[in-house]
Short mmCIF file of C-alpha atoms in Angstrom, two decimals:
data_model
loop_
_atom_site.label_atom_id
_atom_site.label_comp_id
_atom_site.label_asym_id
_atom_site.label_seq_id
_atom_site.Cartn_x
_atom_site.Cartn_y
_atom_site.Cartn_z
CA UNK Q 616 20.51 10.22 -10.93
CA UNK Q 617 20.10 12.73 -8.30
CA UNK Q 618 16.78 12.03 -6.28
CA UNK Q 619 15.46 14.83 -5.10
CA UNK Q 620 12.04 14.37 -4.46
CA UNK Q 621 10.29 11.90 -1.60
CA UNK Q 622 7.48 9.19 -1.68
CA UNK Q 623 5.75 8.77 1.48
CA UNK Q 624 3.89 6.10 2.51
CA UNK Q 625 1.46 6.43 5.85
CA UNK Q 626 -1.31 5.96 8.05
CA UNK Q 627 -2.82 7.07 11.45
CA UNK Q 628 -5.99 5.69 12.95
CA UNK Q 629 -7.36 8.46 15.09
CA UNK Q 630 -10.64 9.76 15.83
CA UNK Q 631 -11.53 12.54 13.16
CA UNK Q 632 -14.71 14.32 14.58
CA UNK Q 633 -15.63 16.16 10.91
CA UNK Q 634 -13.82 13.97 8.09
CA UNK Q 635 -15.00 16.52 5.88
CA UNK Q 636 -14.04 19.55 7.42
CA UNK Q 637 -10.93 17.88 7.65
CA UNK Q 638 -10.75 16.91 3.89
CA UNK Q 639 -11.12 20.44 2.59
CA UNK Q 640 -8.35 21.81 4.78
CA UNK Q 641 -5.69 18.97 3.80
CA UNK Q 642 -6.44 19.16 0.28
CA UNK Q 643 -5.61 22.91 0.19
CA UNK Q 644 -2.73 22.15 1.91
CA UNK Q 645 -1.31 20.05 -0.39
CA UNK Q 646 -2.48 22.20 -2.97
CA UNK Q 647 -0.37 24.77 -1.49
CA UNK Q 648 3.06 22.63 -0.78
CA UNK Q 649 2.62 20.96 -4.60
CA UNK Q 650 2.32 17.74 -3.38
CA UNK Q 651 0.56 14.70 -5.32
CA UNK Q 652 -1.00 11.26 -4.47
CA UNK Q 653 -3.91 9.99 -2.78
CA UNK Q 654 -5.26 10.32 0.54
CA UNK Q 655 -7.68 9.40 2.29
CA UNK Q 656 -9.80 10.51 5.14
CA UNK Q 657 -12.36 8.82 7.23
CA UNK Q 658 -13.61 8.92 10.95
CA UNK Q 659 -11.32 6.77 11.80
CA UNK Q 660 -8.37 8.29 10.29
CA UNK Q 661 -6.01 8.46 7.93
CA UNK Q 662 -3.93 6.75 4.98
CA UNK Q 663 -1.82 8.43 2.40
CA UNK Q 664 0.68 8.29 0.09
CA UNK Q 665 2.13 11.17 -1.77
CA UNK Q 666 5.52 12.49 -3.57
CA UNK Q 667 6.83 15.86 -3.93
CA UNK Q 668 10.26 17.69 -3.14
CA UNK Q 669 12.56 16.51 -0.65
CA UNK Q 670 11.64 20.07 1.22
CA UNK Q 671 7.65 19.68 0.73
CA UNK Q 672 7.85 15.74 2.42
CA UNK Q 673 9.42 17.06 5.03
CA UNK Q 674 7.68 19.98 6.07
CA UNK Q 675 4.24 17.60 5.62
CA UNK Q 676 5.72 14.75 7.81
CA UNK Q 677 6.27 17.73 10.30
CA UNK Q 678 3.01 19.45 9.95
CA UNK Q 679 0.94 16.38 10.21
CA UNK Q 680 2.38 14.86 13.17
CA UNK Q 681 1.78 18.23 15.04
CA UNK Q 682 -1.37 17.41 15.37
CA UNK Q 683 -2.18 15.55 18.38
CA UNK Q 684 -4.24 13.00 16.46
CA UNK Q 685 -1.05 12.17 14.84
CA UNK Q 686 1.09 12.75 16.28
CA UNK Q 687 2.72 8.87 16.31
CA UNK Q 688 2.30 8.68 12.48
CA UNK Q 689 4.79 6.70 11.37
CA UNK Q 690 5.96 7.63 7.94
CA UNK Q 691 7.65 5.30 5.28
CA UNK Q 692 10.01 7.33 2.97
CA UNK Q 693 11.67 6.51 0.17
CA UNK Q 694 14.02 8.82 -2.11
CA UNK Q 695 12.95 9.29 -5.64
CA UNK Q 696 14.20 10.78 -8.68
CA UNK Q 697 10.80 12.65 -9.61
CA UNK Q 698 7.10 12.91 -8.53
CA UNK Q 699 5.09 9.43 -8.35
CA UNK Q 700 2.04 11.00 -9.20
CA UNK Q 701 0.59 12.45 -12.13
CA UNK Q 702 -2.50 13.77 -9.68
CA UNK Q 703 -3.84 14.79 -6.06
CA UNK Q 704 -6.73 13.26 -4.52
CA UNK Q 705 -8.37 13.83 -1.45
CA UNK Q 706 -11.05 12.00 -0.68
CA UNK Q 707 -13.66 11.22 2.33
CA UNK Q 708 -14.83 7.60 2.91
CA UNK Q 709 -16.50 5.18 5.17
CA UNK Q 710 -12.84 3.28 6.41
CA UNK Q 711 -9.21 4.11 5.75
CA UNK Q 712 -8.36 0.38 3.77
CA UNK Q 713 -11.87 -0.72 3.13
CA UNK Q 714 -12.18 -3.75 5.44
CA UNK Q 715 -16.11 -4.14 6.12
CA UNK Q 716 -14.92 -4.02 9.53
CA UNK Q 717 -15.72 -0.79 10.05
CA UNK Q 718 -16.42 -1.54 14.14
CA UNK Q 719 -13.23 -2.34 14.92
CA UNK Q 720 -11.14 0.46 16.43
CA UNK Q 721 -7.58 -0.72 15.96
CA UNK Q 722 -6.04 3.03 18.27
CA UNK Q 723 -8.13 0.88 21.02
CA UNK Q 724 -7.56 -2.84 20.22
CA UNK Q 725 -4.65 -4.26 17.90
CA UNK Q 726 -2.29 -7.23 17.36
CA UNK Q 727 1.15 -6.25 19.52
CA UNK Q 728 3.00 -3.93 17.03
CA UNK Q 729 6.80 -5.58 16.33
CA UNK Q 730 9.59 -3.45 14.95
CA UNK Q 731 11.31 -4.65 11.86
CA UNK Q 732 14.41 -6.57 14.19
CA UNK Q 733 11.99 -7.78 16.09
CA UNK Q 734 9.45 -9.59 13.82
CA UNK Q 735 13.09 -10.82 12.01
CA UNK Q 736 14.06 -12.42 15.31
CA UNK Q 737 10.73 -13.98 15.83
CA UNK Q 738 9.11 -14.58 12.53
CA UNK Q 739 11.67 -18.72 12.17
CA UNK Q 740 10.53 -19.68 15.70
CA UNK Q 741 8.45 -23.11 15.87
CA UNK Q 742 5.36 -21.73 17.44
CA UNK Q 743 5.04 -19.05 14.71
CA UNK Q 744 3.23 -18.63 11.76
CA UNK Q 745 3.78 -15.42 9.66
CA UNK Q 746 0.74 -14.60 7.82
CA UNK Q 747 0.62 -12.18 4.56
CA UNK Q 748 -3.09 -10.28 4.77
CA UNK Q 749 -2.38 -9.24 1.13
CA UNK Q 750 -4.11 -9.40 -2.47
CA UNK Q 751 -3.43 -12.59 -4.30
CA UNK Q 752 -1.79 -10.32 -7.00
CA UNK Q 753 0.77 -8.56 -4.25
CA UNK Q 754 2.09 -12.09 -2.50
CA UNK Q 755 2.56 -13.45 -5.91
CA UNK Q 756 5.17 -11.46 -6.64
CA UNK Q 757 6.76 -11.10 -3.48
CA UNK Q 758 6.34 -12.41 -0.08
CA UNK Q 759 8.25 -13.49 3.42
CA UNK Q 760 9.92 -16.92 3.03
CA UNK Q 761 7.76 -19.88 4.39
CA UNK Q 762 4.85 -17.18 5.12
CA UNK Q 763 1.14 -18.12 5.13
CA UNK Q 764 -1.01 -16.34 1.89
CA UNK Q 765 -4.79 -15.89 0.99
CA UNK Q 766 -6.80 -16.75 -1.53
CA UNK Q 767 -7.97 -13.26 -1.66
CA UNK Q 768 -8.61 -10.54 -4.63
CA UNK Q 769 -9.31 -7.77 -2.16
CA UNK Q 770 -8.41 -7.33 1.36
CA UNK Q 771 -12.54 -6.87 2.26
CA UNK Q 772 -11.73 -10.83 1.46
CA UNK Q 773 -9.89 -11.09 4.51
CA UNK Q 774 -12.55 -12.02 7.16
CA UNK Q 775 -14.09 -14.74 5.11
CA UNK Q 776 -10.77 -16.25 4.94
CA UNK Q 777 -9.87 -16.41 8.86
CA UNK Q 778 -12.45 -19.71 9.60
CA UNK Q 779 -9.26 -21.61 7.29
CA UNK Q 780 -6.76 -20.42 10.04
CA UNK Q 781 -8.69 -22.17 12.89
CA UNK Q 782 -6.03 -24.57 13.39
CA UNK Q 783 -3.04 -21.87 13.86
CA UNK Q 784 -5.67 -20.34 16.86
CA UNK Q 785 -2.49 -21.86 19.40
CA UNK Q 786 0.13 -20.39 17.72
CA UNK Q 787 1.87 -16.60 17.75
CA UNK Q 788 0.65 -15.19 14.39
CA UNK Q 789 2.69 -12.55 12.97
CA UNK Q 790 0.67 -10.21 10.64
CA UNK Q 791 1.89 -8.30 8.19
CA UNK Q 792 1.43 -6.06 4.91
CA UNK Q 793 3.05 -3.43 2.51
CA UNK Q 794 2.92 -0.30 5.49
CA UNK Q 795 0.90 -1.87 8.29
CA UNK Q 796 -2.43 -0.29 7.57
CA UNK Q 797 -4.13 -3.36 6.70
CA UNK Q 798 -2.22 -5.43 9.89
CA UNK Q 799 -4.08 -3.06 12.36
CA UNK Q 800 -7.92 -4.53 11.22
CA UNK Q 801 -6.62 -7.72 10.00
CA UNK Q 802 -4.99 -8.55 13.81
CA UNK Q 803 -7.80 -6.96 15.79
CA UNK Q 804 -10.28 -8.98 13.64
CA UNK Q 805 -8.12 -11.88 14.56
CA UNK Q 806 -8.31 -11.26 17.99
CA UNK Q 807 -11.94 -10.38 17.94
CA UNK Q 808 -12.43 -14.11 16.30
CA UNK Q 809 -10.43 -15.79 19.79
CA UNK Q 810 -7.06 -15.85 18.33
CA UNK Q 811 -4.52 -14.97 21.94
CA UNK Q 812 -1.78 -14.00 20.43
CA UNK Q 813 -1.38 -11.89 17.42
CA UNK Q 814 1.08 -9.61 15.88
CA UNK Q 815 1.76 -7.33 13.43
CA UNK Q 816 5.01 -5.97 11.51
CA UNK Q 817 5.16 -2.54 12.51
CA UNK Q 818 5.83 -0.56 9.09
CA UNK Q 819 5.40 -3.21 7.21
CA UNK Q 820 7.45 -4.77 4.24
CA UNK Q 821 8.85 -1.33 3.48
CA UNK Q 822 9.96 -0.24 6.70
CA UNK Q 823 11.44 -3.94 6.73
CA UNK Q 824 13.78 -3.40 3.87
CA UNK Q 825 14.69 -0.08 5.05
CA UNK Q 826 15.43 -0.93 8.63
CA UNK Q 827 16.11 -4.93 8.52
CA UNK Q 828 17.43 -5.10 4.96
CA UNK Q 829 14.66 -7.23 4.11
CA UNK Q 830 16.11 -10.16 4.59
CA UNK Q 831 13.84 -13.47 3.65
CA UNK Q 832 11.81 -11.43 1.54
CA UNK Q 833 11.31 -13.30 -1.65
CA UNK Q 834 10.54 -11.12 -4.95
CA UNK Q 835 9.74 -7.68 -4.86
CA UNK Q 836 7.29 -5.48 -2.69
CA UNK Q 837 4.17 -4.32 -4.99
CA UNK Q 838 3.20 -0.52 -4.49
CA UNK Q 839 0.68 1.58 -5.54
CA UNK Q 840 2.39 4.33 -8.01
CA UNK Q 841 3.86 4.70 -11.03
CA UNK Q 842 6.61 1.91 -9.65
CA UNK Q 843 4.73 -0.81 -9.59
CA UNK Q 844 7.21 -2.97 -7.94
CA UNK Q 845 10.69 -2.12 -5.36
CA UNK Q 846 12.86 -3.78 -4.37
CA UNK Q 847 13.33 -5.08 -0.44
CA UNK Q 848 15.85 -7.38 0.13
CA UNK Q 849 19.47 -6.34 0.29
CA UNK Q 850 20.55 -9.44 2.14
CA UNK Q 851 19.09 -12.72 0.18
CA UNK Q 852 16.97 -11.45 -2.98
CA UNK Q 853 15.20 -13.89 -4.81
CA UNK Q 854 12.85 -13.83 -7.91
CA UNK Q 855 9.25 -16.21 -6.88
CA UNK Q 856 7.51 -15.02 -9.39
CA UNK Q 857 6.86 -16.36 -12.92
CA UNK Q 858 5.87 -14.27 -16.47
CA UNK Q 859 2.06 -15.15 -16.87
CA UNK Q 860 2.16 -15.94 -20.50
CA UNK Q 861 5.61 -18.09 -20.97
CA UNK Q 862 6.85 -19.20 -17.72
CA UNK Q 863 10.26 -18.07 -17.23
CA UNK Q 864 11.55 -16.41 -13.79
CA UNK Q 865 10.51 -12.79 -13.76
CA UNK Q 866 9.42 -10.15 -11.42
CA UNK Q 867 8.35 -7.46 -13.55
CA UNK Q 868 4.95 -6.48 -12.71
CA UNK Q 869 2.47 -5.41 -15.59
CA UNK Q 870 -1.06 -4.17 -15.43
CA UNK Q 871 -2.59 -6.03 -18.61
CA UNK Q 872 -2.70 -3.03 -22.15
CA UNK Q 873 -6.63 -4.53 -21.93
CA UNK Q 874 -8.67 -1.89 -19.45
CA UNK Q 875 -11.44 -4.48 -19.58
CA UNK Q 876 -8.98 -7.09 -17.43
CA UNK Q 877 -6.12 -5.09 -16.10
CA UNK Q 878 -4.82 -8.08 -14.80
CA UNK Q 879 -2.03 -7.33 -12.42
CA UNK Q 880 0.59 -10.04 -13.21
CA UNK Q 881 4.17 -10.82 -13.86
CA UNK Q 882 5.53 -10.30 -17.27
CA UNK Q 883 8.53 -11.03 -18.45
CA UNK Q 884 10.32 -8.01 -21.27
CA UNK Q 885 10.35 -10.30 -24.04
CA UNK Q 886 6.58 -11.03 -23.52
CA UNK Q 887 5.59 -7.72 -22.59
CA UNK Q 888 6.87 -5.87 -25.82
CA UNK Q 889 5.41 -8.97 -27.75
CA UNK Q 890 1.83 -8.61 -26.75
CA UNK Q 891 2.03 -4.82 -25.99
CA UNK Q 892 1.46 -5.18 -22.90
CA UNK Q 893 -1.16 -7.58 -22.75
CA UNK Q 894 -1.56 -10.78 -20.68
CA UNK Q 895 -2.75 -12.81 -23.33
CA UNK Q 896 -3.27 -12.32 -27.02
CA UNK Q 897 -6.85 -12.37 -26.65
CA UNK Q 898 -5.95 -9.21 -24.62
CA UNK Q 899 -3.74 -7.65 -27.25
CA UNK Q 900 -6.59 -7.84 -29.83
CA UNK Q 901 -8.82 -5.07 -27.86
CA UNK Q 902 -8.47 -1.95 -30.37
CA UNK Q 903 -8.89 0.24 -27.62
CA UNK Q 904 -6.06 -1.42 -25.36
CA UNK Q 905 -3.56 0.96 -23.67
CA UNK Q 906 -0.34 1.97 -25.18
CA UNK Q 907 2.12 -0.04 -23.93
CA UNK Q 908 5.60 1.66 -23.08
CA UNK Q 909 7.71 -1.22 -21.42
CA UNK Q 910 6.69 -0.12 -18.25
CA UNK Q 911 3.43 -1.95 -17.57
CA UNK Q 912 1.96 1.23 -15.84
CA UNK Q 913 -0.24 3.65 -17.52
CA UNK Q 914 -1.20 6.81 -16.12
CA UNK Q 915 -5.23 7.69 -16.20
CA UNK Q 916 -5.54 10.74 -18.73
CA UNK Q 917 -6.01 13.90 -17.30
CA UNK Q 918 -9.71 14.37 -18.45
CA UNK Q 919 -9.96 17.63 -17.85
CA UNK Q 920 -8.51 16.78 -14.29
CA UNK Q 921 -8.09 20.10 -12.01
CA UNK Q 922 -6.23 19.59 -8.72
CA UNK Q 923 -8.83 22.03 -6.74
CA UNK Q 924 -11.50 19.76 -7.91
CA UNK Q 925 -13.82 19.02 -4.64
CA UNK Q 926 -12.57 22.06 -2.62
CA UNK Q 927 -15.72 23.84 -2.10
CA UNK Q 928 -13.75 27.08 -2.02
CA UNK Q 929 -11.77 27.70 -5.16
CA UNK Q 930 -8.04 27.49 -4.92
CA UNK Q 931 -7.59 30.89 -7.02
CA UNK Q 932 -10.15 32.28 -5.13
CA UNK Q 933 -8.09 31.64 -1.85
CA UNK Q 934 -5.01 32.58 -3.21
CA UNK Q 935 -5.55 36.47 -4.99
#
C-alpha cells in the first residue's frame, strides 16, 4: 500500500510571548495546508502531532522550524497510508504535557539529552537505571527491557511518585517516553529533587525504533491516533503484554466499547469480537456502548465539528 501521507510527532519548549496570538495564526495555517491532529500551545511552547500529505508535512516541518523559537524542533515522522486524524485542534493551555510543574523551564534546565545509539550503549551499564515516566496503560504494553515503571494513571502522577526513587539518587537515571516531551519536566523535576545525574532519550521510543531499531524494546509503542499501537523493535520483538479478559499473549491495544470506562487495555481478537469490544461483559451490557469494528479505536462523531471552530476570524471570510 502506497503511503503517501506523514504523521508527525513533536515538541519545542520555547518562550511564546502571546500563546494566543500565536494559536489563531497556526490554526489557520493548518487550515490552509489541510493538515489534521492536535496541537497545543502554551507559554512555554509547543507539542503536536498531526498527519497530512507527504508534501503538507514537509513544508510544516520547514515552516515551523524557521522560526527562531524552533528552530531545533525535532520532528518524529512516520510514513502512513492515509490521514490519522478525523479532526484539527488547536488549542491554548496552561503547560504543553500537563505536569503541575508548570515552574520548571526545561529550554533552561534539563536531564542531558542522549541520542538513540547513545542511550542503547548506556542504558545495560551497572550504575544505570532506565526509568519509563509513562501511564500505567502505555508501559503495559510495551516498555525497555529491565526498565523501571510507575504506578501512575496520568503523567501529573509523576512527582508524587519520585520520593519511591530515593534510593536510585547515586545512580545515572536514564529518562525516557514516547517523543521526549514528558522526559524534559520529568528529568528537570528530578534534578530539582537532588538527583546529579539524569538523562533523557532524546526522541524518545519512536525516534529509537527509527534510528536504533529499537532494540530491547519489549511490546509495542502506544500512540495517540487512530493506531493505537506501532511497532518498534526490528531487532528482538517481543509480546509483554497479556489480553485483559482471558490471559493469552497479546499486544493488541483496545479502548473498552463502554464510554463510561474506556479502559485502555490489551485484548486479544478472539476476545475483542466476543465482547464487542468491551473489557468485561459487564462492559458489553451498556446499550449505549460503542460500535466495535475490530479495531479497538473509535473516532469521536463529528457533532457538528467545523475545523475553523475557535478562529476568531472566519476561515471563508479570510479566504474570498
Amino acid at each position: 500500500m502506497e503511503k503517501n501521507y506523514l504523521i508527525l510527532l513533536y515538541y519545542c519548549y520555547a518562550p511564546i510571548e502571546d500563546p494566543e496570538a500565536f494559536r489563531e495564526e497556526h490554526h489557520l495555517y493548518c487550515l490552509e495546508n489541510e493538515l489534521r491532529g492536535r496541537i497545543i500551545v502554551a507559554s512555554e511552547g509547543l507539542n503536536g502531532t498531526v498527519s497530512g500529505t507527504r508534501e503538507a508535512c514537509e513544508q510544516y516541518m520547514k515552516d515551523v522550524k524557521s522560526d527562531p523559537r524552533f528552530a531545533h524542533t525535532d520532528f518524529k515522522v512516520e510514513a502512513h497510508d492515509r490521514h490519522a486524524f478525523a479532526k484539527l485542534h488547536v488549542r491554548v493551555k496552561p503547560e504543553i504535557v500537563h505536569s503541575g510543574l508548570g515552574h520548571l523551564k526545561p529550554y533552561e534546565k534539563t536531564g542531558t539529552h542522549l541520542s538513540p545509539e547513545e542511550f542503547k550503549k548506556l542504558k545495560d551499564q551497572q550504575d544505570v537505571v532506565v526509568l519509563d515516566v509513562r501511564s500505567n496503560y502505555e508501559h503495559n504494553v510495551g516498555r525497555f527491557k529491565n526498565a523501571l515503571t510507575l504506578n501512575i494513571e496520568n503523567f501529573r502522577d509523576f512527582p508524587d511518585k519520585v520520593k519511591e526513587l530515593e534510593q536510585y539518587k547515586d545512580k545515572k537515571v536514564l529518562t525516557y517516553c514516547t517523543g521526549g516531551i514528558k522526559c524534559e519536566k520529568a528529568s528537570a523535576y528530578l534534578l530539582e529533587q537532588g538527583f546529579k545525574d539524569v538523562y533523557q532519550l532524546h526522541g524518545g521510543i519512536i525516534k529509537y525504533g527509527i534510528e536504533a531499531g529499537g532494540e530491547d524494546f519489549e511490546g509495542k509503542c502506544y500512540v495517540f491516533d487512530n493506531r493505537l499501537t506501532v511497532d518498534v523493535n526490528s531487532v528482538n520483538p517481543t509480546v509483554i503484554s497479556q489480553c485483559f479478559v482471558c490471559g493469552t499473549k497479546s499486544d493488541r491495544m483496545v479502548n473498552c466499547a463502554n464510554p463510561v470506562c474506556n479502559k485502555h487495555v490489551a485484548i486479544c481478537e478472539e476476545c475483542g469480537w466476543e465482547l464487542e469490544g468491551a473489557c468485561s461483559p459487564e462492559c458489553m451490557a451498556i446499550p449505549d456502548k460503542r460500535e466495535y469494528d475490530g479495531s479497538g479505536y473509535y473516532q469521536k462523531g463529528m457533532n457538528g465539528y467545523n475545523p475553523a471552530k475557535g478562529l476568531k476570524r472566519r476561515h471563508d471570510d479570510i479566504t474570498t
